[in-house]
CSV table of C-alpha atoms in Angstrom, one decimal:
chain,number,residue,atom,x,y,z
P,8,UNK,CA,93.2,83.5,95.4
P,9,UNK,CA,91.5,86.7,94.5
P,10,UNK,CA,91.1,86.5,90.7
P,11,UNK,CA,92.9,89.1,88.1
P,12,UNK,CA,91.6,90.7,85.1
P,13,UNK,CA,93.4,92.5,82.3
P,14,UNK,CA,92.1,95.3,80.6
P,15,UNK,CA,90.1,93.3,78.0
P,16,UNK,CA,88.8,91.7,80.4
P,17,UNK,CA,87.6,94.2,82.1
P,18,UNK,CA,86.1,95.9,78.6
P,19,UNK,CA,84.1,92.8,77.8
P,20,UNK,CA,82.8,92.3,81.2
P,21,UNK,CA,81.3,96.6,80.7
P,22,UNK,CA,80.0,96.1,76.8
P,23,UNK,CA,78.3,93.0,78.2
P,24,UNK,CA,76.0,95.3,80.4
P,25,UNK,CA,75.9,98.2,77.7
P,26,UNK,CA,78.2,100.8,79.2
P,27,UNK,CA,78.4,104.0,77.8
P,28,UNK,CA,81.9,104.9,79.2
P,29,UNK,CA,84.9,103.5,81.5
P,30,UNK,CA,86.7,106.2,82.9
P,31,UNK,CA,90.1,105.0,83.4
P,32,UNK,CA,90.3,102.7,80.6
P,33,UNK,CA,90.2,103.6,77.1
P,34,UNK,CA,88.9,100.7,74.2
P,35,UNK,CA,91.5,98.2,74.2
P,36,UNK,CA,90.1,96.8,71.1
P,37,UNK,CA,89.7,100.0,68.5
P,38,UNK,CA,92.4,99.0,66.2
P,39,UNK,CA,91.7,95.0,66.1
P,40,UNK,CA,89.2,93.6,63.6
P,41,UNK,CA,85.6,91.1,64.4
P,42,UNK,CA,87.7,88.3,64.5
P,43,UNK,CA,90.1,89.6,66.9
P,44,UNK,CA,86.9,91.1,69.4
P,45,UNK,CA,85.2,88.0,69.5
P,46,UNK,CA,88.5,85.7,70.1
P,47,UNK,CA,89.1,88.4,72.8
P,48,UNK,CA,85.4,88.2,74.3
P,49,UNK,CA,85.5,83.7,74.0
P,50,UNK,CA,89.0,84.1,76.2
P,51,UNK,CA,87.4,86.2,79.2
P,52,UNK,CA,84.2,84.6,78.6
P,53,UNK,CA,86.0,81.4,79.3
P,54,UNK,CA,88.2,82.7,82.0
P,55,UNK,CA,85.2,83.8,83.7
P,56,UNK,CA,83.5,80.6,83.2
P,57,UNK,CA,86.4,79.2,85.1
P,58,UNK,CA,85.8,81.0,88.6
P,59,UNK,CA,82.8,80.5,88.9
P,60,UNK,CA,81.7,84.2,87.5
P,61,UNK,CA,79.8,83.6,84.4
P,62,UNK,CA,77.3,81.5,83.8
P,63,UNK,CA,75.1,80.3,80.4
P,64,UNK,CA,71.4,79.8,81.6
P,65,UNK,CA,68.9,79.3,79.1
P,66,UNK,CA,70.6,81.0,76.2
P,67,UNK,CA,70.9,84.0,78.7
P,68,UNK,CA,74.2,85.1,80.2
P,69,UNK,CA,74.3,84.9,84.3
P,70,UNK,CA,76.2,86.3,86.7
P,71,UNK,CA,77.7,85.5,89.2
P,72,UNK,CA,75.1,88.0,92.6
P,73,UNK,CA,77.8,89.3,93.5
P,74,UNK,CA,80.9,89.4,90.9
P,75,UNK,CA,78.1,91.0,88.7
P,76,UNK,CA,77.0,94.2,91.9
P,77,UNK,CA,80.0,95.2,91.3
P,78,UNK,CA,80.3,94.9,87.2
P,79,UNK,CA,77.3,97.3,87.9
P,80,UNK,CA,78.4,99.7,90.1
P,81,UNK,CA,81.4,100.7,87.8
P,82,UNK,CA,79.1,100.5,85.2
P,83,UNK,CA,76.5,103.2,86.0
P,84,UNK,CA,78.2,104.7,88.7
P,85,UNK,CA,78.0,108.9,88.5
P,86,UNK,CA,81.4,109.0,90.4
P,87,UNK,CA,84.9,107.7,89.5
P,88,UNK,CA,87.9,108.3,92.5
P,89,UNK,CA,91.7,107.7,90.7
P,90,UNK,CA,94.3,107.8,93.3
P,91,UNK,CA,98.1,107.2,91.9
P,92,UNK,CA,101.0,106.9,94.5
P,93,UNK,CA,104.3,108.2,93.5
P,94,UNK,CA,103.2,108.3,89.4
P,95,UNK,CA,103.5,103.8,89.7
P,96,UNK,CA,100.4,102.2,92.0
P,97,UNK,CA,96.8,103.3,90.8
P,98,UNK,CA,93.7,102.3,92.1
P,99,UNK,CA,90.3,102.8,90.8
P,100,UNK,CA,87.0,103.8,92.9
P,101,UNK,CA,83.6,103.1,91.3
P,102,UNK,CA,80.8,104.8,94.1
P,103,UNK,CA,77.5,103.9,94.1
P,104,UNK,CA,74.8,105.1,97.5
P,105,UNK,CA,75.7,101.7,99.1
P,106,UNK,CA,79.1,100.3,97.7
P,107,UNK,CA,82.4,101.4,96.5
P,108,UNK,CA,84.2,99.1,94.1
P,109,UNK,CA,88.0,99.1,94.0
P,110,UNK,CA,89.4,98.6,90.6
P,111,UNK,CA,93.2,97.8,91.5
P,112,UNK,CA,96.1,97.9,89.0
P,113,UNK,CA,98.9,95.1,89.6
P,114,UNK,CA,102.4,95.8,88.8
P,115,UNK,CA,101.9,92.9,85.4
P,116,UNK,CA,99.1,95.6,84.2
P,117,UNK,CA,95.9,93.0,85.7
P,118,UNK,CA,93.5,94.4,88.0
P,119,UNK,CA,91.6,93.1,91.0
P,120,UNK,CA,88.0,94.6,92.4
P,121,UNK,CA,87.4,94.7,95.5
P,122,UNK,CA,84.3,96.0,96.6
P,123,UNK,CA,84.1,97.7,100.0
P,124,UNK,CA,80.9,98.8,102.7
P,125,UNK,CA,80.0,103.0,102.3
P,126,UNK,CA,81.0,105.5,100.6
P,127,UNK,CA,82.0,107.2,104.1
P,128,UNK,CA,83.6,104.2,105.1
P,129,UNK,CA,85.5,104.3,101.7
P,130,UNK,CA,86.7,107.9,102.0
P,131,UNK,CA,87.7,107.8,106.0
P,132,UNK,CA,89.4,103.9,105.7
P,133,UNK,CA,90.4,103.7,102.2
P,134,UNK,CA,91.2,106.8,100.6
P,135,UNK,CA,92.2,109.1,103.7
P,136,UNK,CA,94.9,107.2,104.8
P,137,UNK,CA,96.1,106.4,101.6
P,138,UNK,CA,96.9,110.3,100.3
P,139,UNK,CA,98.4,110.6,103.9
P,140,UNK,CA,101.0,108.2,103.6
P,141,UNK,CA,104.2,110.1,104.5
P,142,UNK,CA,102.5,112.9,105.9
P,143,UNK,CA,104.3,113.6,109.6
P,144,UNK,CA,102.1,116.0,112.1
P,145,UNK,CA,104.4,118.8,111.0
P,146,UNK,CA,103.0,122.9,110.9
P,147,UNK,CA,103.3,124.2,107.8
P,148,UNK,CA,106.1,127.1,107.6
P,149,UNK,CA,105.2,128.9,104.6
P,150,UNK,CA,101.7,130.4,104.4
P,151,UNK,CA,101.7,131.6,100.5
P,152,UNK,CA,101.0,129.8,97.9
P,153,UNK,CA,102.8,129.1,94.2
P,154,UNK,CA,101.1,128.8,90.6
P,155,UNK,CA,103.3,125.6,89.0
P,156,UNK,CA,102.2,125.0,85.3
P,157,UNK,CA,101.1,120.8,85.6
P,158,UNK,CA,103.5,119.4,82.9
P,159,UNK,CA,106.5,120.9,84.9
P,160,UNK,CA,105.0,120.1,88.3
P,161,UNK,CA,105.5,116.1,87.1
P,162,UNK,CA,108.6,116.2,85.5
P,163,UNK,CA,109.9,118.5,89.0
P,164,UNK,CA,108.9,115.5,90.3
P,165,UNK,CA,110.5,112.6,88.3
P,166,UNK,CA,114.1,115.4,88.4
P,167,UNK,CA,113.7,115.4,92.1
P,168,UNK,CA,114.2,119.2,91.7
P,169,UNK,CA,112.8,122.6,90.5
P,170,UNK,CA,114.3,122.2,86.6
P,171,UNK,CA,112.4,125.1,85.5
P,172,UNK,CA,112.5,128.2,87.4
P,173,UNK,CA,112.2,131.1,85.0
P,174,UNK,CA,108.1,129.4,84.0
P,175,UNK,CA,107.4,130.8,87.4
P,176,UNK,CA,107.6,133.7,86.5
P,177,UNK,CA,105.3,134.7,84.5
P,178,UNK,CA,102.0,133.2,86.5
P,179,UNK,CA,103.6,134.6,89.8
P,180,UNK,CA,103.1,137.9,91.2
P,181,UNK,CA,105.7,139.8,93.6
P,182,UNK,CA,108.6,138.1,95.0
P,183,UNK,CA,107.2,135.6,97.2
P,184,UNK,CA,107.2,133.0,94.7
P,185,UNK,CA,111.2,133.0,95.2
P,186,UNK,CA,112.0,132.1,98.3
P,187,UNK,CA,108.0,129.6,98.2
P,188,UNK,CA,109.6,127.9,95.1
P,189,UNK,CA,112.9,127.0,97.1
P,190,UNK,CA,111.1,125.3,100.3
P,191,UNK,CA,109.7,123.6,97.0
P,192,UNK,CA,113.0,122.7,95.8
P,193,UNK,CA,114.4,120.8,99.1
P,194,UNK,CA,110.8,119.4,99.5
P,195,UNK,CA,111.4,117.2,96.3
P,196,UNK,CA,115.2,116.7,96.9
P,197,UNK,CA,113.7,114.9,100.1
P,198,UNK,CA,110.2,113.8,99.0
P,199,UNK,CA,109.0,110.5,101.0
P,200,UNK,CA,105.4,110.2,98.2
P,201,UNK,CA,104.4,111.9,95.5
P,202,UNK,CA,99.9,110.7,95.7
P,203,UNK,CA,97.5,112.4,92.7
P,204,UNK,CA,93.5,112.3,94.3
P,205,UNK,CA,90.8,113.0,91.4
P,206,UNK,CA,87.7,112.5,91.3
P,207,UNK,CA,85.2,111.8,88.5
P,208,UNK,CA,81.6,113.2,88.7
P,209,UNK,CA,78.6,113.2,85.8
P,210,UNK,CA,77.1,116.6,85.7
P,211,UNK,CA,74.1,116.2,82.8
P,212,UNK,CA,75.4,113.9,80.9
P,213,UNK,CA,78.8,114.6,81.5
P,214,UNK,CA,82.4,114.0,83.3
P,215,UNK,CA,83.7,116.9,84.8
P,216,UNK,CA,86.9,116.9,86.6
P,217,UNK,CA,88.4,118.1,90.1
P,218,UNK,CA,91.9,116.6,91.6
P,219,UNK,CA,95.0,117.5,93.3
P,220,UNK,CA,98.9,116.0,94.5
P,221,UNK,CA,99.7,115.2,97.5
P,222,UNK,CA,103.9,115.7,98.2
P,223,UNK,CA,105.8,114.9,101.1
P,224,UNK,CA,108.5,115.7,102.8
P,225,UNK,CA,110.4,115.2,105.7
P,226,UNK,CA,110.7,119.0,105.8
P,227,UNK,CA,107.4,120.0,105.4
P,228,UNK,CA,104.2,118.9,103.0
P,229,UNK,CA,102.5,120.0,100.2
P,230,UNK,CA,99.2,119.9,97.7
P,231,UNK,CA,98.7,121.0,95.1
P,232,UNK,CA,94.9,121.9,93.6
P,233,UNK,CA,93.7,122.6,90.2
P,234,UNK,CA,92.7,126.3,89.2
P,235,UNK,CA,92.4,127.6,86.0
P,236,UNK,CA,94.1,131.3,85.2
P,237,UNK,CA,93.9,133.2,81.9
P,238,UNK,CA,92.7,129.7,80.2
P,239,UNK,CA,95.4,127.5,81.5
P,240,UNK,CA,95.2,124.4,83.4
P,241,UNK,CA,98.0,125.3,86.6
P,242,UNK,CA,98.1,123.5,90.4
P,243,UNK,CA,98.7,125.9,93.0
P,244,UNK,CA,100.3,124.8,95.5
P,245,UNK,CA,101.4,125.6,99.1
P,246,UNK,CA,103.0,123.8,102.8
P,247,UNK,CA,99.7,121.5,104.5
P,248,UNK,CA,99.5,120.3,107.6
P,249,UNK,CA,98.1,116.4,107.7
P,250,UNK,CA,95.2,118.0,108.6
P,251,UNK,CA,94.9,121.3,105.2
P,252,UNK,CA,95.8,118.0,103.5
P,253,UNK,CA,91.9,116.5,105.1
P,254,UNK,CA,90.5,119.9,104.3
P,255,UNK,CA,92.4,119.9,100.7
P,256,UNK,CA,90.6,116.8,100.1
P,257,UNK,CA,86.9,118.1,101.0
P,258,UNK,CA,87.5,120.5,99.1
P,259,UNK,CA,87.1,118.5,95.8
P,260,UNK,CA,84.3,116.5,97.4
P,261,UNK,CA,82.6,120.0,98.6
P,262,UNK,CA,82.7,121.5,95.2
P,263,UNK,CA,81.9,118.7,93.4
P,264,UNK,CA,78.6,118.4,95.8
P,265,UNK,CA,77.6,122.2,94.4
P,266,UNK,CA,77.4,120.2,91.4
P,267,UNK,CA,74.7,118.3,92.2
P,268,UNK,CA,75.9,115.2,91.9
P,269,UNK,CA,74.0,112.4,93.1
P,270,UNK,CA,75.0,108.7,93.8
P,271,UNK,CA,74.2,105.6,91.1
P,272,UNK,CA,72.1,103.6,94.0
């Protein structure tokens, strides 16, 4: 049986390695007393020892080798990719030059760790297939783009409809956005999946974010990339074929690489 870990378990493991920041998780111990934190640490160490993942050798903590390598990648990575499928199924991918560690959330808010192969293997065989789930081989019938408020998009996905058309008028010029929004509304009504990809990468000790959404529908598929206009965070959406979706994801990576980010060995 593959072991699962709570957020508390993960934080204990990361703090053991003196991790400064762990993308994807907030500190579950923030409002606990010192005694309560010590109890959580004790509970996690007992659990890991029972799983033969941790031991005490000459009064020093020793991690099982593969488990320790996975934790070290999570602790020292310079790049993290988050995928959320349909607003619920979530995975974080922590990259090194040689391996990628996936931290996948289960329905009961516990996480399973998987160690994958090289970054190229993970992009081609794990990340792309998950982002393309539900995508049918269809061409885009409309080439125009449309700007959306990010918060509105999330609520429209839940409602499966554009419920606030007037919010589009102030940020889109011309008249074409009306026909584009009509097609988007139809795609939302017949939506199959809505997946989000976020890439976090460290530049000069600061984390920078790039991201996009992919909405699939029997009518047409859409991609939405993060843009900034008049100091506002918006989504720029357009209809996309399956190849264009891959191209959009590659654009996210290119923008990341332009920041001269290097992966931890």
